[in-house]
Tab-separated table of C-alpha atoms in Angstrom:
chain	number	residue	atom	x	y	z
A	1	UNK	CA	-20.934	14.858	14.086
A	2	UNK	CA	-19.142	17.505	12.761
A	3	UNK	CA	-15.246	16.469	11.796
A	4	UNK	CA	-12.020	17.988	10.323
A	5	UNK	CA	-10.856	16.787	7.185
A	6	UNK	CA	-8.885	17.216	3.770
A	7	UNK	CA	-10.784	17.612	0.920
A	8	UNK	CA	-9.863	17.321	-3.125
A	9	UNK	CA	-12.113	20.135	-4.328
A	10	UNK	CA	-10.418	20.205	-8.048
A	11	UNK	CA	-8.231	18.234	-9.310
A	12	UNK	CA	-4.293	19.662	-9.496
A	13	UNK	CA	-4.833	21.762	-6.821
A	14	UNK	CA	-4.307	22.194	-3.376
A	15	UNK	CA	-6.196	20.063	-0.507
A	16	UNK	CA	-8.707	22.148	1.294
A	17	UNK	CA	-8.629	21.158	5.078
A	18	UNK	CA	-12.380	22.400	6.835
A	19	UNK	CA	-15.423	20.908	8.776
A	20	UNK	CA	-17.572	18.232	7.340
A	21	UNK	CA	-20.444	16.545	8.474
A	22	UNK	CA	-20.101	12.939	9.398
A	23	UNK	CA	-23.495	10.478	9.924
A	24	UNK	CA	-23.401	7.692	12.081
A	25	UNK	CA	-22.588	4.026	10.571
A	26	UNK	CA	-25.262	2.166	9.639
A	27	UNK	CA	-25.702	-1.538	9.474
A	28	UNK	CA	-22.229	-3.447	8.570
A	29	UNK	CA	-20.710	0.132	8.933
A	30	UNK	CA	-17.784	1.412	11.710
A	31	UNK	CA	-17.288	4.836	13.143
A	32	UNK	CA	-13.439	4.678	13.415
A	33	UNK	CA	-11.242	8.023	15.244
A	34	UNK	CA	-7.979	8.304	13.021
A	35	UNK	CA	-4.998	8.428	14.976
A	36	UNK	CA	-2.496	8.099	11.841
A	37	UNK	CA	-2.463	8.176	8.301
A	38	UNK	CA	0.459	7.541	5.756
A	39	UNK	CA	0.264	10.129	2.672
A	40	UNK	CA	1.085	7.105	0.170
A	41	UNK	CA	1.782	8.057	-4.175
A	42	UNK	CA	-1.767	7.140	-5.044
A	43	UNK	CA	-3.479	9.917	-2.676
A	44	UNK	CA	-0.759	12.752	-4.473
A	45	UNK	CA	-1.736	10.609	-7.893
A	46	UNK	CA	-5.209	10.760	-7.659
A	47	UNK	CA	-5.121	14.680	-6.338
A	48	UNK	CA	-2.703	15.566	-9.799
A	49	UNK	CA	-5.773	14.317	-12.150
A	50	UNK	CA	-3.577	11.923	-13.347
A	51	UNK	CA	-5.696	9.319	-12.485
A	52	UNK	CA	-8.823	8.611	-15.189
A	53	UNK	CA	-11.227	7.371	-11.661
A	54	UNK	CA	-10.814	9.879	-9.737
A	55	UNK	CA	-13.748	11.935	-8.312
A	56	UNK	CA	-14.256	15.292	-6.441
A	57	UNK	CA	-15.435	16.573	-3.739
A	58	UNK	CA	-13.386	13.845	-1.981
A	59	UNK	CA	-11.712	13.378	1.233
A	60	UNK	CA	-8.713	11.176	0.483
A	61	UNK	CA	-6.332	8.969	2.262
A	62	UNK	CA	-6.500	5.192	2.630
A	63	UNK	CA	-2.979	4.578	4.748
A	64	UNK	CA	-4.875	4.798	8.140
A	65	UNK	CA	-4.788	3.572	11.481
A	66	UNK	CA	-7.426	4.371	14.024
A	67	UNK	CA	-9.585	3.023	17.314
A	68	UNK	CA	-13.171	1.805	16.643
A	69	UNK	CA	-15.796	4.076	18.156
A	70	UNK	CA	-19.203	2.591	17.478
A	71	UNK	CA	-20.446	0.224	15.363
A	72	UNK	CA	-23.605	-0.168	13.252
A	73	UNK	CA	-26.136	-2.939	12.912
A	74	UNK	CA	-25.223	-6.542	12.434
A	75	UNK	CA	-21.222	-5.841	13.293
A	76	UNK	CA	-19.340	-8.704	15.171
A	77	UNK	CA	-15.948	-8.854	14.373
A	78	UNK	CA	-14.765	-5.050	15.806
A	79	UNK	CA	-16.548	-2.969	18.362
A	80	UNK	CA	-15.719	0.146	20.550
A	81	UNK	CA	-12.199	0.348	21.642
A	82	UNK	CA	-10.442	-2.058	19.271
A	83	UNK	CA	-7.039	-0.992	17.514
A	84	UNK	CA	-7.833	-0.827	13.380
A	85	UNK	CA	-5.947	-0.689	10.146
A	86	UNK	CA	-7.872	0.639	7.586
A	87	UNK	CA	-8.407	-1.640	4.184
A	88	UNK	CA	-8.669	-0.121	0.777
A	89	UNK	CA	-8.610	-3.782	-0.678
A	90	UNK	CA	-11.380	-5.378	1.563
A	91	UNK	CA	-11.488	-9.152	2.713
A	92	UNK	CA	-15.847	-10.174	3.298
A	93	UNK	CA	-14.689	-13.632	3.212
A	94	UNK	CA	-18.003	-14.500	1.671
A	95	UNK	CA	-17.617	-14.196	-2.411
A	96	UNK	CA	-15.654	-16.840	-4.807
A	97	UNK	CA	-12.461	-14.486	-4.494
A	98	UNK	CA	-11.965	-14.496	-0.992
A	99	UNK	CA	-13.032	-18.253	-0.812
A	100	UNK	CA	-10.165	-19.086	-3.107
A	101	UNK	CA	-6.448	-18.811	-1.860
A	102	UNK	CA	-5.291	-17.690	-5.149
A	103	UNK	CA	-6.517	-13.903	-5.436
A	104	UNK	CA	-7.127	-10.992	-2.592
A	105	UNK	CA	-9.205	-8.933	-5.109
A	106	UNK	CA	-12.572	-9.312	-2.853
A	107	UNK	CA	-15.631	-8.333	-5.196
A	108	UNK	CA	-18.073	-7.654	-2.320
A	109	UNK	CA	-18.347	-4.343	-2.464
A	110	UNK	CA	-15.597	-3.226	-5.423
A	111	UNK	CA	-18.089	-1.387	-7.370
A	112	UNK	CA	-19.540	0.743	-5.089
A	113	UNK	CA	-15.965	1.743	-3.956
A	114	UNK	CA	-14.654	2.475	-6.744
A	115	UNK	CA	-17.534	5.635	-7.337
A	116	UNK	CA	-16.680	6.534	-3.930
A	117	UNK	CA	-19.407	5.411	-2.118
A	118	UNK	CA	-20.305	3.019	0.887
A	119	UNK	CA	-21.701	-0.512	-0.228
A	120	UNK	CA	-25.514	0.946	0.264
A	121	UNK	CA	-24.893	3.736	-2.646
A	122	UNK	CA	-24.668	6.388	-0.400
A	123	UNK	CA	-22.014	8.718	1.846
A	124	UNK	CA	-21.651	9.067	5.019
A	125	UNK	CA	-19.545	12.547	3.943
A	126	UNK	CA	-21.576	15.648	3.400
A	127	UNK	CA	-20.962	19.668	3.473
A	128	UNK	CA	-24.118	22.056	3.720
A	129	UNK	CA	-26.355	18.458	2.687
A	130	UNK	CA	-24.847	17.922	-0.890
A	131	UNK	CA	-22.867	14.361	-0.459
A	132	UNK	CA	-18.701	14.423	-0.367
A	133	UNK	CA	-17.301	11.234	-1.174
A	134	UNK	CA	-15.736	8.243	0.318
A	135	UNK	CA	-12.006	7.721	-1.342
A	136	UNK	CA	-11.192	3.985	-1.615
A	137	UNK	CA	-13.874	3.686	0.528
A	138	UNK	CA	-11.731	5.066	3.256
A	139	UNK	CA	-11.261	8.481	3.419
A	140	UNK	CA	-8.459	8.737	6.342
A	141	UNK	CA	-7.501	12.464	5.870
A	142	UNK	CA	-9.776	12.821	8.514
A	143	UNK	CA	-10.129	13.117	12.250
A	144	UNK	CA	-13.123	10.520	12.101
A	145	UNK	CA	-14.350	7.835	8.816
A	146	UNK	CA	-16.970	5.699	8.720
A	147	UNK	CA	-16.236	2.342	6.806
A	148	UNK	CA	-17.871	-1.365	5.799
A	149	UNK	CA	-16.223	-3.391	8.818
A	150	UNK	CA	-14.576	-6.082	5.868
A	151	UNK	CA	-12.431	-3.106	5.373
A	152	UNK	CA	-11.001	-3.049	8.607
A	153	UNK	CA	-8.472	-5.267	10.381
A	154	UNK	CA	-8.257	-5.640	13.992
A	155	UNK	CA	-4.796	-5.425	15.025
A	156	UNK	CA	-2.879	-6.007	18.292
A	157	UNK	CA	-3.455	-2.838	21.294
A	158	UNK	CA	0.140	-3.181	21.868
A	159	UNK	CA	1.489	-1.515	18.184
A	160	UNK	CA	1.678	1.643	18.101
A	161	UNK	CA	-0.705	3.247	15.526
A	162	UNK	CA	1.933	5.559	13.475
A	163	UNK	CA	3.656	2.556	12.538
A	164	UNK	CA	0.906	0.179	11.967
A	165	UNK	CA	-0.623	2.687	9.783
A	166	UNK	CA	2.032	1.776	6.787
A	167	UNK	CA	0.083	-1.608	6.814
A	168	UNK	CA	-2.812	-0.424	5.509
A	169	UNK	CA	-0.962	0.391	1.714
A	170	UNK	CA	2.860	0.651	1.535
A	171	UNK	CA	4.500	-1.745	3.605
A	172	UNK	CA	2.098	-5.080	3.227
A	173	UNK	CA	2.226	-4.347	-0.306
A	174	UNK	CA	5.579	-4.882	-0.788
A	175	UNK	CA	6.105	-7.105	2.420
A	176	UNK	CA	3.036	-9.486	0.631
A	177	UNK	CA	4.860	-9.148	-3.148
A	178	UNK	CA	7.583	-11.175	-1.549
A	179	UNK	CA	5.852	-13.255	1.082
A	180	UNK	CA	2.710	-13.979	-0.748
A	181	UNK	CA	2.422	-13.346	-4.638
A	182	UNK	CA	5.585	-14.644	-5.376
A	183	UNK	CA	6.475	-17.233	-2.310
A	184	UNK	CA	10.197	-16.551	-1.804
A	185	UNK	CA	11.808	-19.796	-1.411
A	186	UNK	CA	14.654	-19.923	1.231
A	187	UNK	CA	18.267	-20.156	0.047
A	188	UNK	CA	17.112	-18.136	-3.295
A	189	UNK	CA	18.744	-14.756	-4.632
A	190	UNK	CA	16.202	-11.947	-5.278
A	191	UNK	CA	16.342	-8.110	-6.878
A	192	UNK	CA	14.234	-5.343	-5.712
A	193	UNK	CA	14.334	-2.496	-8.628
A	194	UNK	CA	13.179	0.784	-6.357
A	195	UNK	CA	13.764	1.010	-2.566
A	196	UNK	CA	10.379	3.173	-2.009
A	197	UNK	CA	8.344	2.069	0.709
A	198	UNK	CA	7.107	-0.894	-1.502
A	199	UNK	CA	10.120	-2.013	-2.499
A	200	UNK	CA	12.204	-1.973	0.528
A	201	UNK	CA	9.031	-3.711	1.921
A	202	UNK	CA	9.697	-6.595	-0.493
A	203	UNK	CA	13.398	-6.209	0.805
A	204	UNK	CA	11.784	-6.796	4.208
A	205	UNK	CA	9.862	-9.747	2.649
A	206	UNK	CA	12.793	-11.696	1.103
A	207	UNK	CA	14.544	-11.591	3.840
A	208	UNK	CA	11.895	-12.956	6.275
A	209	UNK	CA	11.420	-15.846	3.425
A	210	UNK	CA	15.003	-16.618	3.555
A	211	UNK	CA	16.420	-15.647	0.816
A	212	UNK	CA	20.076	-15.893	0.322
A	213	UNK	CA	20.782	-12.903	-1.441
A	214	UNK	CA	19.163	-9.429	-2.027
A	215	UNK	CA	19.967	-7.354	-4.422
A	216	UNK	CA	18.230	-3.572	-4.228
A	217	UNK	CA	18.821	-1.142	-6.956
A	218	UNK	CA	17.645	2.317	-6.787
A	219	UNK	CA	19.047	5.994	-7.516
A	220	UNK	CA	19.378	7.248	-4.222
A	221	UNK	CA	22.136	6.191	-1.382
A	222	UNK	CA	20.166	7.206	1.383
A	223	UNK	CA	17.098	5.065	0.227
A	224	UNK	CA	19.488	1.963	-0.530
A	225	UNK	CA	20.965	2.178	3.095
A	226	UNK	CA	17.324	1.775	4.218
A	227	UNK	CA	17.280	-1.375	2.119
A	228	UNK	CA	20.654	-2.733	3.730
A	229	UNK	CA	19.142	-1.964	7.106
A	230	UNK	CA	15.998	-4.080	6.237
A	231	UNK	CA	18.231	-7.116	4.765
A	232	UNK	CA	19.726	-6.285	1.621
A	233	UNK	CA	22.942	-8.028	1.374
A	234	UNK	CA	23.940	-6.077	-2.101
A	235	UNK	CA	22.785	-2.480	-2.853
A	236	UNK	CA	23.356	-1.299	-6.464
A	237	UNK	CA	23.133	2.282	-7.985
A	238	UNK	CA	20.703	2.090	-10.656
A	239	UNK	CA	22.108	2.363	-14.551
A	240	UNK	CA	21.603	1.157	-17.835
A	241	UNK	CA	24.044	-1.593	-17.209
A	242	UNK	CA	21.920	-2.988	-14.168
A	243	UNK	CA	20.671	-5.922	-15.563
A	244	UNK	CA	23.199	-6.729	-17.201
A	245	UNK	CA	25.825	-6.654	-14.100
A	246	UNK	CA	22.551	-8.594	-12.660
A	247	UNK	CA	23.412	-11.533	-15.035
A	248	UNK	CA	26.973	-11.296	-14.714
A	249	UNK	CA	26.893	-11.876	-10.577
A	250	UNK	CA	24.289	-14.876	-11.059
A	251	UNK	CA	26.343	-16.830	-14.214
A	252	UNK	CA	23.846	-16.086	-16.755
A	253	UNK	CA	20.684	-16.896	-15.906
A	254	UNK	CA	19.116	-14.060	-13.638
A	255	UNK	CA	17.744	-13.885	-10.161
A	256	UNK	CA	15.431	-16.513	-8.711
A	257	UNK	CA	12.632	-13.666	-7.584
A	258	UNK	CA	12.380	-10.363	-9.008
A	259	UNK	CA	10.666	-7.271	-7.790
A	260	UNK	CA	9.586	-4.077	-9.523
A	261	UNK	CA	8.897	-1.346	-7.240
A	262	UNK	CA	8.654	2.256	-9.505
A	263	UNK	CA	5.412	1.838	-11.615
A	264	UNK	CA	8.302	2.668	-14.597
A	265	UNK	CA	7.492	0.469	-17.411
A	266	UNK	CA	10.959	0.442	-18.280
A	267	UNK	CA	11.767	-0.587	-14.983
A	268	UNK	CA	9.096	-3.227	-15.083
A	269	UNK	CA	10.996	-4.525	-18.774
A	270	UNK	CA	14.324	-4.710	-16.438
A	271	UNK	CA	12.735	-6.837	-13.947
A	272	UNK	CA	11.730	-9.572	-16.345
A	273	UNK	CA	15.004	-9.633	-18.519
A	274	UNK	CA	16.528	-9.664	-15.126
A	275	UNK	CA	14.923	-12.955	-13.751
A	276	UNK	CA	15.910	-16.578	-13.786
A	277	UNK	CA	15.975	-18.181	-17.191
A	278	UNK	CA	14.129	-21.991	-16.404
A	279	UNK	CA	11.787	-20.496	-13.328
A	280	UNK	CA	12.686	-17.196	-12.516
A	281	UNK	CA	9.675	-15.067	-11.405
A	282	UNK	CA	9.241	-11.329	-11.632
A	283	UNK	CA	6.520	-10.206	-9.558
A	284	UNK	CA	5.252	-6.071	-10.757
A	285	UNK	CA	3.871	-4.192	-7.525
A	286	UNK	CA	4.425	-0.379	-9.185
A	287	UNK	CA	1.323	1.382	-10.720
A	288	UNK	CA	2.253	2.671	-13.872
A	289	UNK	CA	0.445	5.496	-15.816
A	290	UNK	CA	-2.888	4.925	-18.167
A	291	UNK	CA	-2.416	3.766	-21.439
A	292	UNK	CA	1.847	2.529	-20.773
A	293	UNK	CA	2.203	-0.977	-21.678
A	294	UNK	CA	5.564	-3.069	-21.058
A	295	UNK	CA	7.235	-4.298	-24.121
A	296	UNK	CA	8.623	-7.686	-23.260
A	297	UNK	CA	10.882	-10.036	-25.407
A	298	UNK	CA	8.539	-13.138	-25.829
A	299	UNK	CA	11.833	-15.377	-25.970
A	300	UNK	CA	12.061	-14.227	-22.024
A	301	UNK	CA	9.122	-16.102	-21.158
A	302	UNK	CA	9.435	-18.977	-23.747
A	303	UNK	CA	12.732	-19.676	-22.120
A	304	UNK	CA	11.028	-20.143	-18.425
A	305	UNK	CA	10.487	-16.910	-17.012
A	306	UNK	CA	7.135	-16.045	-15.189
A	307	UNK	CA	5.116	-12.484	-14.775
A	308	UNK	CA	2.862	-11.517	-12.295
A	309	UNK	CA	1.051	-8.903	-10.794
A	310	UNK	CA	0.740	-7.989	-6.967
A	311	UNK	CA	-2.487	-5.864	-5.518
A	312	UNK	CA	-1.616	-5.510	-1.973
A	313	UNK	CA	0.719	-8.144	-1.948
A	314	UNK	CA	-2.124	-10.593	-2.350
A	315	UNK	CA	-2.856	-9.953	1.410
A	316	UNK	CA	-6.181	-11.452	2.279
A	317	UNK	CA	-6.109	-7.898	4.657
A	318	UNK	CA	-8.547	-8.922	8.008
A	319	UNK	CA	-6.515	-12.279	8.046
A	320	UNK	CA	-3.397	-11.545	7.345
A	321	UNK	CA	-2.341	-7.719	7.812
A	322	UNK	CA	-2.909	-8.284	11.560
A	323	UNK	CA	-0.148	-11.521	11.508
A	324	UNK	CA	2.104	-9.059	9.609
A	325	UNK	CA	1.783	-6.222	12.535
A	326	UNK	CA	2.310	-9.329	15.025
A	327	UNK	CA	5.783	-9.721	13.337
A	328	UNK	CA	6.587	-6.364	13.313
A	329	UNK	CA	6.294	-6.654	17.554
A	330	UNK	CA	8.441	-9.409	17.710
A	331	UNK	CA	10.998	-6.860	16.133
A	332	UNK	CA	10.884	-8.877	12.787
A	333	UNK	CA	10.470	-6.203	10.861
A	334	UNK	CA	11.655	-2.809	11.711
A	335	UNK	CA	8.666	-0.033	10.807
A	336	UNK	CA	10.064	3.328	12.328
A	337	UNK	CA	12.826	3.558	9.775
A	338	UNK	CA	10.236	4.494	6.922
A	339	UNK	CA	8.835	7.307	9.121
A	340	UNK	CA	10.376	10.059	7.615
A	341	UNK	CA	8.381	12.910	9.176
A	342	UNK	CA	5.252	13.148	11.399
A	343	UNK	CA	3.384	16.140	10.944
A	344	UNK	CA	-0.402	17.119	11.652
A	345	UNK	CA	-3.484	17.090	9.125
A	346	UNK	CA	-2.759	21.028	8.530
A	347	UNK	CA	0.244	20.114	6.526
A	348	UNK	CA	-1.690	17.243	4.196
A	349	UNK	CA	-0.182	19.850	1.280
A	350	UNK	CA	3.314	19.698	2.547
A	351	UNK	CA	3.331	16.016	2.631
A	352	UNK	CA	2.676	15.874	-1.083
A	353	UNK	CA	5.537	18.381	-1.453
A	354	UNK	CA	8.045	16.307	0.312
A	355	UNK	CA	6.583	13.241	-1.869
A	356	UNK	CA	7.263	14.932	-5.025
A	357	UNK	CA	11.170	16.221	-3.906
A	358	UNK	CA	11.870	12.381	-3.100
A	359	UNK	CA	12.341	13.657	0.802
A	360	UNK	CA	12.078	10.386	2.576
A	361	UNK	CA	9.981	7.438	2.245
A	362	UNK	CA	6.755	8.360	4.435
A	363	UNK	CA	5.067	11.626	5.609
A	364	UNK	CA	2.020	10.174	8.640
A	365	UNK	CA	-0.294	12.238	9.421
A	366	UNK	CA	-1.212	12.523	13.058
A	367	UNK	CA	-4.546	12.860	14.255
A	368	UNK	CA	-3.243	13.002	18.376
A	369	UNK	CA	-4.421	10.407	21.086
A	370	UNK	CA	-4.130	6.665	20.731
């Protein structure tokens, strides 16, 4: 079938949007229709050059929401008419990762992915028969995809698909930082450094754990009244002196749970100086550039303090993104707020632009229908 979609032709330069060809999903494969995607950092990352993996011709976007149109060979778990959320972190439930409660990172298909291809090798993309490739094995800049169905999770007919889009990336990765990776304990005080969509997910997160107190520092007003609306009870103007006023408010020690939210190493050095001495955690969910390392006091971590990393929140995503969109329609957490402009696939470009001025916290691309 012949689709619309946005393609990276070269790298720093604009998105090209035109016809492809798309073949039909073979066995383990689904033809999903895109209803809405989220234009998330890592698509505008990958499209700068920035990022060392990155391939072309690609059609990117991995923040999508669709309904299932056909279904290849051997699937069971989705056919025609189901509600999806796309997966860029897959769940086969099969391999020692996804058998073991402590990591999300499912290796069933990972390096295949990563070169931008379906599990089999191949594309399903193609222009004039040379092959275009699969981003994140996802591709969602597109009126149609074709992915491995453990990279999709069934969701609930009832959400609407704009909003359950920003479970695919954004919002379960911060939502799972707090939730998940680092287990919020009621009664605790937490600090979210950055109130982008990840981090005013984790805002999101700590409050549903119960935390007592959340503290969200970031630059911008606007974004920190987003994180009071989503349960901060303390929003801070970011400055040198934030971790240390951090200190101050707590008697010493440091918040219980920290969260860093920029992919700014120096950021990420705040976070841990600003958790708990004894058992504070800090718990890093940015992406920061190739080749930046944090430089970290060992005396921090002698003294009781505890790092770790976050890849999609640790979401196992077929189990566990769909309980997260159940939530969100019993009005526990609040999605439309992050919406900061709906706009069609035409304006893919424009999306990045409004990314780069800091104008709002998500662009969706929609696709029309539902």
């Amino acid at each position: 079938m012949e689709i619309r979609a946005a393609v990276l032709e070269e790298f720093a330069r604009p998105l090209t949007v035109h016809e492809l060809d798309l073949a039909e999903p073979r066995a383990g494969e689904v033809l999903v229709r895109l209803v809405a995607c989220g234009v998330c950092h890592t698509d505008m990352y990958t499209a700068s050059g920035a990022d060392p993996s990155g391939y072309s011709p690609a059609v990117l976007g991995h923040e999508g929401a669709g309904v299932v149109e056909a279904v290849g060979e051997g699937v069971g778990t989705v056919a025609a008419g189901d509600h999806v959320v796309t997966l860029f972190s897959p769940q086969c439930r099969e391999c020692i990762h996804c058998r073991d409660p402590r990591t999300n990172l499912c290796l069933a298909i990972r390096e295949q992915q990563n070169k931008g291809y379906l599990p089999d090798g191949t594309t399903r993309l193609s222009r004039g028969g040379e092959p275009v490739r699969h981003f994140m094995g996802t591709s969602t800049f597109a009126e149609y995809t074709v992915m491995p169905e453990i990279a999709l999770a069934r969701v609930d007919r009832e959400a609407q698909l704009d909003r359950a889009c920003l479970f695919a990336c954004g919002l379960s990765t911060g939502l799972g930082a707090a939730m998940f990776t680092a287990a919020v304990q009621p009664g605790s005080t937490c600090a979210v450094f950055g109130a982008g969509m990840v981090g005013l997910g984790a805002v999101a997160g700590c409050r549903l754990q119960g935390a007592e107190r959340v503290i969200c520092i970031d630059l911008s007003p606007q974004r920190l009244e987003l994180a009071r609306g989503q349960g901060a009870t303390d929003c801070w103007s970011a400055d040198e002196h934030s971790v240390e006023r951090l200190l101050d408010e707590t008697g010493g020690f440091g918040a219980d749970y920290t969260f860093e939210a920029t992919g700014l190493v120096s950021v990420m050095r705040e976070a841990v100086e600003a958790a708990r001495m004894g058992w504070g955690v800090c718990t890093i969910a940015g992406v920061a550039g190739k080749g930046e390392t944090v430089d970290i006091v060992p005396r921090l971590l002698i003294t009781g303090r505890r790092v770790r990393g976050s890849s999609f929140g640790g979401l196992k995503g077929r189990d566990q993104v769909p309980q997260l969109v159940e939530r969100h329609l019993r009005g526990e957490i609040d999605v439309e707020p992050f919406i900061s402009h709906r706009m069609g696939l035409d304006d893919v470009n424009r999306a990045f632009e409004l990314m780069e001025a800091h104008d709002g916290i998500r662009s969706v691309l929609m696709f029309g229908g539902g």
